[in-house]
Amino acid sequence: PDRHSSYGPSLSNDDTNRPRRPNPETLRYLYSLPLHETDLQTNDEEDGGDGGDNRLALSMAATNALEELYEHDLASLCCEERSSQILERLIRVSSAQTNTNTSTTATTMRRVLVGLQGYHAFLSRHRYGSHVVQTVLHGCLSCWNAPLDADEDGSLPALHTLILNASQELLGVDLLDGMKHVCSSHVLRSLMLLLGGMEEVSDGPGPAKKEFRGGHSNSKKKKKKSKKKFIGGFEEDQVAPRRTTLKLVGAVPELQTPLWEVLDAIATHYRSSNSGDVTELICHPSSGPTLTLLLRILS
């Protein structure tokens, strides 16, 4: 059986493009990059105040690497576990200096979106590719206020145009099945936030379901005691789902249109269906949160 069958409905080969296998030389180049995302967390005071310069250098190195990979088949690199993880790291590091380099970050995100063009639908349901697509969409939001003509040579389409193209691919193929797919549903949520120009901010863990531990367990030692993680003073298995709020980054009316079309498509489909189908969509562990987020954004 297909090892990914439990993720949700899959797309047939006739429904979407499938990337070819990555070039071995491109993989060797990708694996040789001396880039460590943890270096971005360096404290300025710990390294004599050069932390900002180091992070900027890493960000530029990641940007240059993505520019090199832009000439190759980016989508094929998303389908391998190791290469997809490196791509995610490059995208995150490249967008880490958004406050000082919005135009450069926007150009990089546009290159990546162009590289994935035509493969968004397939990658959204791929075990590894879905994470890359999510990271790109989040990176686009980080440079939301960059000029549309940020690229120097004018060869790249506008950022908003590329986002609309990606949304057409992601929302145009079996939308309802995609909402129920474990991987695709997360991609759709990232896309909805991007189209709405919003960022989901965590308010911390929800209220404890059981007794408050204060971050430490006061129970007497037992012969076999398993280690427990504590989140915000609560045991990991006692924490309710995290609470989030939506922060407006910048609304673009033309990008919000697909969100209303999605809601209309869902309503049209279920208007003639029985209540059981609607209940399934709302109560499904993947489509339920996706539909909830859509309504929160539009409200």
mmCIF file of C-alpha atoms in Angstrom:
data_model
loop_
_atom_site.group_PDB
_atom_site.id
_atom_site.type_symbol
_atom_site.label_atom_id
_atom_site.label_comp_id
_atom_site.label_asym_id
_atom_site.label_seq_id
_atom_site.Cartn_x
_atom_site.Cartn_y
_atom_site.Cartn_z
ATOM 1 C CA PRO A 1 0.000 0.000 0.000
ATOM 2 C CA ASP A 2 0.979 3.633 -0.473
ATOM 3 C CA ARG A 3 2.846 4.822 2.612
ATOM 4 C CA HIS A 4 1.232 8.263 2.207
ATOM 5 C CA SER A 5 -2.322 6.934 1.828
ATOM 6 C CA SER A 6 -3.224 7.882 5.410
ATOM 7 C CA TYR A 7 -2.495 11.569 4.689
ATOM 8 C CA GLY A 8 -5.696 11.969 2.684
ATOM 9 C CA PRO A 9 -6.908 11.882 -0.917
ATOM 10 C CA SER A 10 -4.072 11.906 -3.460
ATOM 11 C CA LEU A 11 -3.974 13.483 -6.888
ATOM 12 C CA SER A 12 -3.768 11.289 -9.956
ATOM 13 C CA ASN A 13 -0.978 11.808 -12.467
ATOM 14 C CA ASP A 14 -3.522 13.292 -14.885
ATOM 15 C CA ASP A 15 -4.588 16.004 -12.434
ATOM 16 C CA THR A 16 -1.261 17.681 -11.789
ATOM 17 C CA ASN A 17 2.358 18.006 -12.840
ATOM 18 C CA ARG A 18 4.907 15.830 -11.110
ATOM 19 C CA PRO A 19 8.524 17.062 -10.793
ATOM 20 C CA ARG A 20 11.289 14.970 -12.267
ATOM 21 C CA ARG A 21 14.107 13.520 -10.178
ATOM 22 C CA PRO A 22 16.666 16.087 -8.969
ATOM 23 C CA ASN A 23 19.969 16.433 -10.773
ATOM 24 C CA PRO A 24 22.775 14.732 -8.767
ATOM 25 C CA GLU A 25 25.091 17.695 -9.370
ATOM 26 C CA THR A 26 22.477 20.096 -8.007
ATOM 27 C CA LEU A 27 22.085 17.890 -4.935
ATOM 28 C CA ARG A 28 25.842 17.873 -4.361
ATOM 29 C CA TYR A 29 25.900 21.668 -4.538
ATOM 30 C CA LEU A 30 22.976 21.906 -2.128
ATOM 31 C CA TYR A 31 24.548 19.501 0.376
ATOM 32 C CA SER A 32 27.845 21.371 0.299
ATOM 33 C CA LEU A 33 26.391 24.691 1.483
ATOM 34 C CA PRO A 34 27.936 25.611 4.882
ATOM 35 C CA LEU A 35 24.769 27.184 6.219
ATOM 36 C CA HIS A 36 23.414 26.660 9.715
ATOM 37 C CA GLU A 37 20.129 28.270 10.650
ATOM 38 C CA THR A 38 21.009 28.182 14.350
ATOM 39 C CA ASP A 39 23.703 30.782 13.670
ATOM 40 C CA LEU A 40 20.919 33.312 13.150
ATOM 41 C CA GLN A 41 20.092 33.114 16.826
ATOM 42 C CA THR A 42 23.526 34.408 17.849
ATOM 43 C CA ASN A 43 23.340 37.137 20.465
ATOM 44 C CA ASP A 44 25.081 40.367 19.484
ATOM 45 C CA GLU A 45 26.584 40.772 22.947
ATOM 46 C CA GLU A 46 28.023 37.260 22.934
ATOM 47 C CA ASP A 47 30.167 37.843 19.856
ATOM 48 C CA GLY A 48 31.296 41.409 20.441
ATOM 49 C CA GLY A 49 28.337 43.039 18.733
ATOM 50 C CA ASP A 50 28.958 41.375 15.370
ATOM 51 C CA GLY A 51 25.882 39.141 15.580
ATOM 52 C CA GLY A 52 23.881 41.411 13.287
ATOM 53 C CA ASP A 53 26.660 41.403 10.687
ATOM 54 C CA ASN A 54 26.929 37.612 10.876
ATOM 55 C CA ARG A 55 23.196 37.176 10.407
ATOM 56 C CA LEU A 56 23.216 39.568 7.472
ATOM 57 C CA ALA A 57 26.099 37.642 5.885
ATOM 58 C CA LEU A 58 24.222 34.357 6.328
ATOM 59 C CA SER A 59 21.074 35.884 4.893
ATOM 60 C CA MET A 60 22.956 37.097 1.818
ATOM 61 C CA ALA A 61 24.652 33.705 1.438
ATOM 62 C CA ALA A 62 21.244 31.996 1.488
ATOM 63 C CA THR A 63 19.891 34.517 -1.026
ATOM 64 C CA ASN A 64 22.837 33.856 -3.367
ATOM 65 C CA ALA A 65 22.359 30.095 -3.045
ATOM 66 C CA LEU A 66 18.671 30.363 -3.956
ATOM 67 C CA GLU A 67 19.616 32.550 -6.917
ATOM 68 C CA GLU A 68 21.951 29.794 -8.129
ATOM 69 C CA LEU A 69 19.263 27.134 -7.652
ATOM 70 C CA TYR A 70 16.723 29.299 -9.471
ATOM 71 C CA GLU A 71 18.344 28.229 -12.746
ATOM 72 C CA HIS A 72 17.591 24.583 -11.921
ATOM 73 C CA ASP A 73 14.426 22.621 -11.169
ATOM 74 C CA LEU A 74 13.520 23.784 -7.679
ATOM 75 C CA ALA A 75 10.393 21.650 -7.539
ATOM 76 C CA SER A 76 12.401 18.428 -7.864
ATOM 77 C CA LEU A 77 14.474 19.384 -4.814
ATOM 78 C CA CYS A 78 11.280 19.671 -2.757
ATOM 79 C CA CYS A 79 10.523 15.966 -3.109
ATOM 80 C CA GLU A 80 13.600 14.639 -1.309
ATOM 81 C CA GLU A 81 13.752 14.721 2.474
ATOM 82 C CA ARG A 82 17.228 16.197 2.951
ATOM 83 C CA SER A 83 17.133 18.626 0.035
ATOM 84 C CA SER A 84 13.682 19.895 1.031
ATOM 85 C CA GLN A 85 14.896 20.611 4.552
ATOM 86 C CA ILE A 86 17.872 22.573 3.202
ATOM 87 C CA LEU A 87 15.570 24.543 0.900
ATOM 88 C CA GLU A 88 13.340 25.430 3.848
ATOM 89 C CA ARG A 89 16.384 26.577 5.784
ATOM 90 C CA LEU A 90 17.620 28.704 2.895
ATOM 91 C CA ILE A 91 14.242 30.393 2.519
ATOM 92 C CA ARG A 92 13.939 31.117 6.238
ATOM 93 C CA VAL A 93 17.488 32.438 6.507
ATOM 94 C CA SER A 94 17.082 34.523 3.365
ATOM 95 C CA SER A 95 14.006 36.244 4.806
ATOM 96 C CA ALA A 96 15.567 36.748 8.242
ATOM 97 C CA GLN A 97 16.779 40.256 7.369
ATOM 98 C CA THR A 98 13.461 41.462 6.002
ATOM 99 C CA ASN A 99 13.527 44.644 8.091
ATOM 100 C CA THR A 100 16.618 45.912 6.279
ATOM 101 C CA ASN A 101 16.372 44.078 2.955
ATOM 102 C CA THR A 102 12.711 43.898 1.956
ATOM 103 C CA SER A 103 13.356 44.324 -1.762
ATOM 104 C CA THR A 104 16.009 41.601 -1.837
ATOM 105 C CA THR A 105 13.798 39.217 0.138
ATOM 106 C CA ALA A 106 10.827 39.902 -2.143
ATOM 107 C CA THR A 107 12.942 39.189 -5.220
ATOM 108 C CA THR A 108 14.131 35.916 -3.679
ATOM 109 C CA MET A 109 10.578 34.821 -2.853
ATOM 110 C CA ARG A 110 9.522 35.638 -6.403
ATOM 111 C CA ARG A 111 12.320 33.493 -7.799
ATOM 112 C CA VAL A 112 11.245 30.567 -5.620
ATOM 113 C CA LEU A 113 7.576 30.968 -6.604
ATOM 114 C CA VAL A 114 8.575 31.010 -10.280
ATOM 115 C CA GLY A 115 10.659 27.878 -9.702
ATOM 116 C CA LEU A 116 7.682 26.060 -8.164
ATOM 117 C CA GLN A 117 5.181 27.323 -10.720
ATOM 118 C CA GLY A 118 3.071 24.522 -12.149
ATOM 119 C CA TYR A 119 3.898 22.151 -9.280
ATOM 120 C CA HIS A 120 2.126 23.786 -6.329
ATOM 121 C CA ALA A 121 -0.827 21.381 -6.391
ATOM 122 C CA PHE A 122 1.383 18.284 -6.365
ATOM 123 C CA LEU A 123 3.793 19.634 -3.758
ATOM 124 C CA SER A 124 0.962 20.682 -1.436
ATOM 125 C CA ARG A 125 0.073 16.997 -0.947
ATOM 126 C CA HIS A 126 3.654 15.789 -0.807
ATOM 127 C CA ARG A 127 5.160 14.749 2.497
ATOM 128 C CA TYR A 128 8.205 17.008 2.099
ATOM 129 C CA GLY A 129 7.172 19.422 -0.627
ATOM 130 C CA SER A 130 4.248 20.755 1.406
ATOM 131 C CA HIS A 131 6.645 22.104 4.035
ATOM 132 C CA VAL A 132 8.633 23.985 1.402
ATOM 133 C CA VAL A 133 5.491 25.570 -0.058
ATOM 134 C CA GLN A 134 4.376 26.633 3.429
ATOM 135 C CA THR A 135 7.770 28.190 4.112
ATOM 136 C CA VAL A 136 7.675 30.130 0.836
ATOM 137 C CA LEU A 137 4.190 31.472 1.542
ATOM 138 C CA HIS A 138 5.276 32.583 4.998
ATOM 139 C CA GLY A 139 8.372 34.206 3.491
ATOM 140 C CA CYS A 140 6.156 36.190 1.101
ATOM 141 C CA LEU A 141 4.211 37.572 4.043
ATOM 142 C CA SER A 142 7.437 38.694 5.710
ATOM 143 C CA CYS A 143 8.185 41.029 2.784
ATOM 144 C CA TRP A 144 4.584 42.103 2.237
ATOM 145 C CA ASN A 145 5.358 45.811 2.054
ATOM 146 C CA ALA A 146 8.173 45.544 -0.487
ATOM 147 C CA PRO A 147 7.754 47.383 -3.822
ATOM 148 C CA LEU A 148 6.233 45.300 -6.610
ATOM 149 C CA ASP A 149 9.111 46.158 -8.940
ATOM 150 C CA ALA A 150 11.813 45.102 -6.478
ATOM 151 C CA ASP A 151 13.804 43.056 -9.018
ATOM 152 C CA GLU A 152 16.436 44.985 -10.921
ATOM 153 C CA ASP A 153 16.056 43.554 -14.412
ATOM 154 C CA GLY A 154 12.260 43.404 -14.469
ATOM 155 C CA SER A 155 12.268 39.764 -15.606
ATOM 156 C CA LEU A 156 10.197 38.485 -12.687
ATOM 157 C CA PRO A 157 6.402 38.868 -12.448
ATOM 158 C CA ALA A 158 5.012 40.961 -9.601
ATOM 159 C CA LEU A 159 4.835 39.251 -6.211
ATOM 160 C CA HIS A 160 1.047 39.584 -6.006
ATOM 161 C CA THR A 161 0.711 38.091 -9.503
ATOM 162 C CA LEU A 162 2.773 35.058 -8.525
ATOM 163 C CA ILE A 163 0.726 34.611 -5.348
ATOM 164 C CA LEU A 164 -2.505 34.684 -7.361
ATOM 165 C CA ASN A 165 -1.057 32.123 -9.789
ATOM 166 C CA ALA A 166 -0.102 29.864 -6.894
ATOM 167 C CA SER A 167 -3.574 30.230 -5.363
ATOM 168 C CA GLN A 168 -5.186 29.218 -8.657
ATOM 169 C CA GLU A 169 -3.106 26.037 -8.664
ATOM 170 C CA LEU A 170 -3.771 25.234 -5.010
ATOM 171 C CA LEU A 171 -7.470 26.088 -4.986
ATOM 172 C CA GLY A 172 -8.315 24.843 -8.461
ATOM 173 C CA VAL A 173 -7.756 21.102 -8.017
ATOM 174 C CA ASP A 174 -10.086 19.101 -5.741
ATOM 175 C CA LEU A 175 -10.400 21.860 -3.151
ATOM 176 C CA LEU A 176 -12.603 19.919 -0.732
ATOM 177 C CA ASP A 177 -10.345 16.864 -0.863
ATOM 178 C CA GLY A 178 -7.358 19.140 -0.364
ATOM 179 C CA MET A 179 -8.914 20.582 2.780
ATOM 180 C CA LYS A 180 -9.149 17.051 4.186
ATOM 181 C CA HIS A 181 -5.556 16.149 3.299
ATOM 182 C CA VAL A 182 -3.108 16.394 6.206
ATOM 183 C CA CYS A 183 -0.365 18.119 4.201
ATOM 184 C CA SER A 184 -2.499 20.145 1.805
ATOM 185 C CA SER A 185 -4.732 21.536 4.562
ATOM 186 C CA HIS A 186 -1.733 23.169 6.236
ATOM 187 C CA VAL A 187 -0.621 24.661 2.919
ATOM 188 C CA LEU A 188 -4.128 26.010 2.333
ATOM 189 C CA ARG A 189 -4.137 27.651 5.757
ATOM 190 C CA SER A 190 -0.823 29.372 5.002
ATOM 191 C CA LEU A 191 -2.214 30.487 1.647
ATOM 192 C CA MET A 192 -5.397 31.856 3.234
ATOM 193 C CA LEU A 193 -3.373 33.882 5.724
ATOM 194 C CA LEU A 194 -1.239 35.246 2.890
ATOM 195 C CA LEU A 195 -4.236 36.164 0.723
ATOM 196 C CA GLY A 196 -5.840 37.863 3.700
ATOM 197 C CA GLY A 197 -2.607 39.696 4.506
ATOM 198 C CA MET A 198 -2.691 38.318 8.031
ATOM 199 C CA GLU A 199 -0.329 36.626 10.410
ATOM 200 C CA GLU A 200 -1.386 34.109 13.035
ATOM 201 C CA VAL A 201 0.146 35.038 16.392
ATOM 202 C CA SER A 202 0.152 32.609 19.295
ATOM 203 C CA ASP A 203 -1.172 33.829 22.633
ATOM 204 C CA GLY A 204 0.575 30.984 24.402
ATOM 205 C CA PRO A 205 -0.785 27.611 25.529
ATOM 206 C CA GLY A 206 -4.391 27.267 26.497
ATOM 207 C CA PRO A 207 -5.583 26.661 30.068
ATOM 208 C CA ALA A 208 -4.488 23.473 31.743
ATOM 209 C CA LYS A 209 -6.902 20.624 31.771
ATOM 210 C CA LYS A 210 -5.570 19.394 35.085
ATOM 211 C CA GLU A 211 -3.813 20.683 38.148
ATOM 212 C CA PHE A 212 -1.250 23.451 37.720
ATOM 213 C CA ARG A 213 2.263 22.186 38.378
ATOM 214 C CA GLY A 214 4.161 25.480 38.444
ATOM 215 C CA GLY A 215 6.724 24.108 36.026
ATOM 216 C CA HIS A 216 7.907 21.364 38.379
ATOM 217 C CA SER A 217 6.502 18.097 39.565
ATOM 218 C CA ASN A 218 6.190 17.828 43.346
ATOM 219 C CA SER A 219 5.144 14.203 43.340
ATOM 220 C CA LYS A 220 7.269 11.694 45.178
ATOM 221 C CA LYS A 221 9.853 9.802 43.220
ATOM 222 C CA LYS A 222 8.796 6.453 41.876
ATOM 223 C CA LYS A 223 10.801 3.543 40.685
ATOM 224 C CA LYS A 224 10.003 4.227 37.036
ATOM 225 C CA LYS A 225 9.429 7.862 36.346
ATOM 226 C CA SER A 226 9.205 9.141 32.795
ATOM 227 C CA LYS A 227 10.523 12.582 31.920
ATOM 228 C CA LYS A 228 7.830 15.170 31.292
ATOM 229 C CA LYS A 229 7.983 18.345 29.277
ATOM 230 C CA PHE A 230 6.476 21.504 30.661
ATOM 231 C CA ILE A 231 4.971 24.259 28.527
ATOM 232 C CA GLY A 232 4.177 27.515 30.282
ATOM 233 C CA GLY A 233 4.106 25.762 33.649
ATOM 234 C CA PHE A 234 1.817 22.960 32.483
ATOM 235 C CA GLU A 235 2.628 19.382 31.638
ATOM 236 C CA GLU A 236 2.721 18.763 27.901
ATOM 237 C CA ASP A 237 -0.206 16.333 27.905
ATOM 238 C CA GLN A 238 -2.304 18.694 30.037
ATOM 239 C CA VAL A 239 -2.119 21.718 27.759
ATOM 240 C CA ALA A 240 -5.196 22.624 25.752
ATOM 241 C CA PRO A 241 -4.840 23.704 22.100
ATOM 242 C CA ARG A 242 -2.939 26.980 21.796
ATOM 243 C CA ARG A 243 -4.887 30.190 21.431
ATOM 244 C CA THR A 244 -4.111 32.428 18.475
ATOM 245 C CA THR A 245 -5.064 35.844 17.200
ATOM 246 C CA LEU A 246 -4.876 37.213 13.670
ATOM 247 C CA LYS A 247 -2.596 40.190 13.133
ATOM 248 C CA LEU A 248 -3.197 42.300 10.032
ATOM 249 C CA VAL A 249 0.003 42.837 8.043
ATOM 250 C CA GLY A 250 -1.585 44.526 5.042
ATOM 251 C CA ALA A 251 -4.809 43.803 3.187
ATOM 252 C CA VAL A 252 -4.793 43.709 -0.633
ATOM 253 C CA PRO A 253 -8.364 43.599 -2.032
ATOM 254 C CA GLU A 254 -7.377 41.785 -5.243
ATOM 255 C CA LEU A 255 -5.813 38.967 -3.197
ATOM 256 C CA GLN A 256 -8.863 38.557 -0.963
ATOM 257 C CA THR A 257 -11.126 37.719 -3.906
ATOM 258 C CA PRO A 258 -10.023 34.024 -4.040
ATOM 259 C CA LEU A 259 -10.985 33.653 -0.370
ATOM 260 C CA TRP A 260 -14.585 34.658 -1.084
ATOM 261 C CA GLU A 261 -14.582 32.354 -4.110
ATOM 262 C CA VAL A 262 -13.492 29.463 -1.896
ATOM 263 C CA LEU A 263 -16.271 30.158 0.580
ATOM 264 C CA ASP A 264 -18.793 30.424 -2.256
ATOM 265 C CA ALA A 265 -17.557 27.154 -3.794
ATOM 266 C CA ILE A 266 -17.924 25.356 -0.462
ATOM 267 C CA ALA A 267 -21.413 26.789 0.088
ATOM 268 C CA THR A 268 -22.504 25.902 -3.458
ATOM 269 C CA HIS A 269 -21.246 22.348 -3.139
ATOM 270 C CA TYR A 270 -22.925 21.670 0.187
ATOM 271 C CA ARG A 271 -26.127 23.596 -0.479
ATOM 272 C CA SER A 272 -27.544 20.554 -2.236
ATOM 273 C CA SER A 273 -25.853 18.021 0.038
ATOM 274 C CA ASN A 274 -27.256 16.424 3.154
ATOM 275 C CA SER A 275 -26.318 17.641 6.615
ATOM 276 C CA GLY A 276 -24.030 14.657 7.134
ATOM 277 C CA ASP A 277 -21.607 15.855 4.449
ATOM 278 C CA VAL A 278 -21.464 19.331 5.964
ATOM 279 C CA THR A 279 -20.889 17.879 9.425
ATOM 280 C CA GLU A 280 -18.039 15.764 8.077
ATOM 281 C CA LEU A 281 -16.332 18.838 6.615
ATOM 282 C CA ILE A 282 -16.684 20.803 9.849
ATOM 283 C CA CYS A 283 -15.674 17.972 12.176
ATOM 284 C CA HIS A 284 -12.811 16.616 10.064
ATOM 285 C CA PRO A 285 -9.436 17.084 11.861
ATOM 286 C CA SER A 286 -7.923 18.767 8.790
ATOM 287 C CA SER A 287 -10.765 20.553 6.993
ATOM 288 C CA GLY A 288 -12.405 21.761 10.228
ATOM 289 C CA PRO A 289 -9.528 24.038 11.310
ATOM 290 C CA THR A 290 -9.030 25.153 7.693
ATOM 291 C CA LEU A 291 -12.666 26.227 7.353
ATOM 292 C CA THR A 292 -12.539 27.930 10.759
ATOM 293 C CA LEU A 293 -9.468 29.945 9.750
ATOM 294 C CA LEU A 294 -11.125 30.988 6.485
ATOM 295 C CA LEU A 295 -14.155 32.323 8.361
ATOM 296 C CA ARG A 296 -11.930 34.131 10.875
ATOM 297 C CA ILE A 297 -10.014 35.878 8.087
ATOM 298 C CA LEU A 298 -13.128 36.916 6.186
ATOM 299 C CA SER A 299 -14.856 38.168 9.324
#
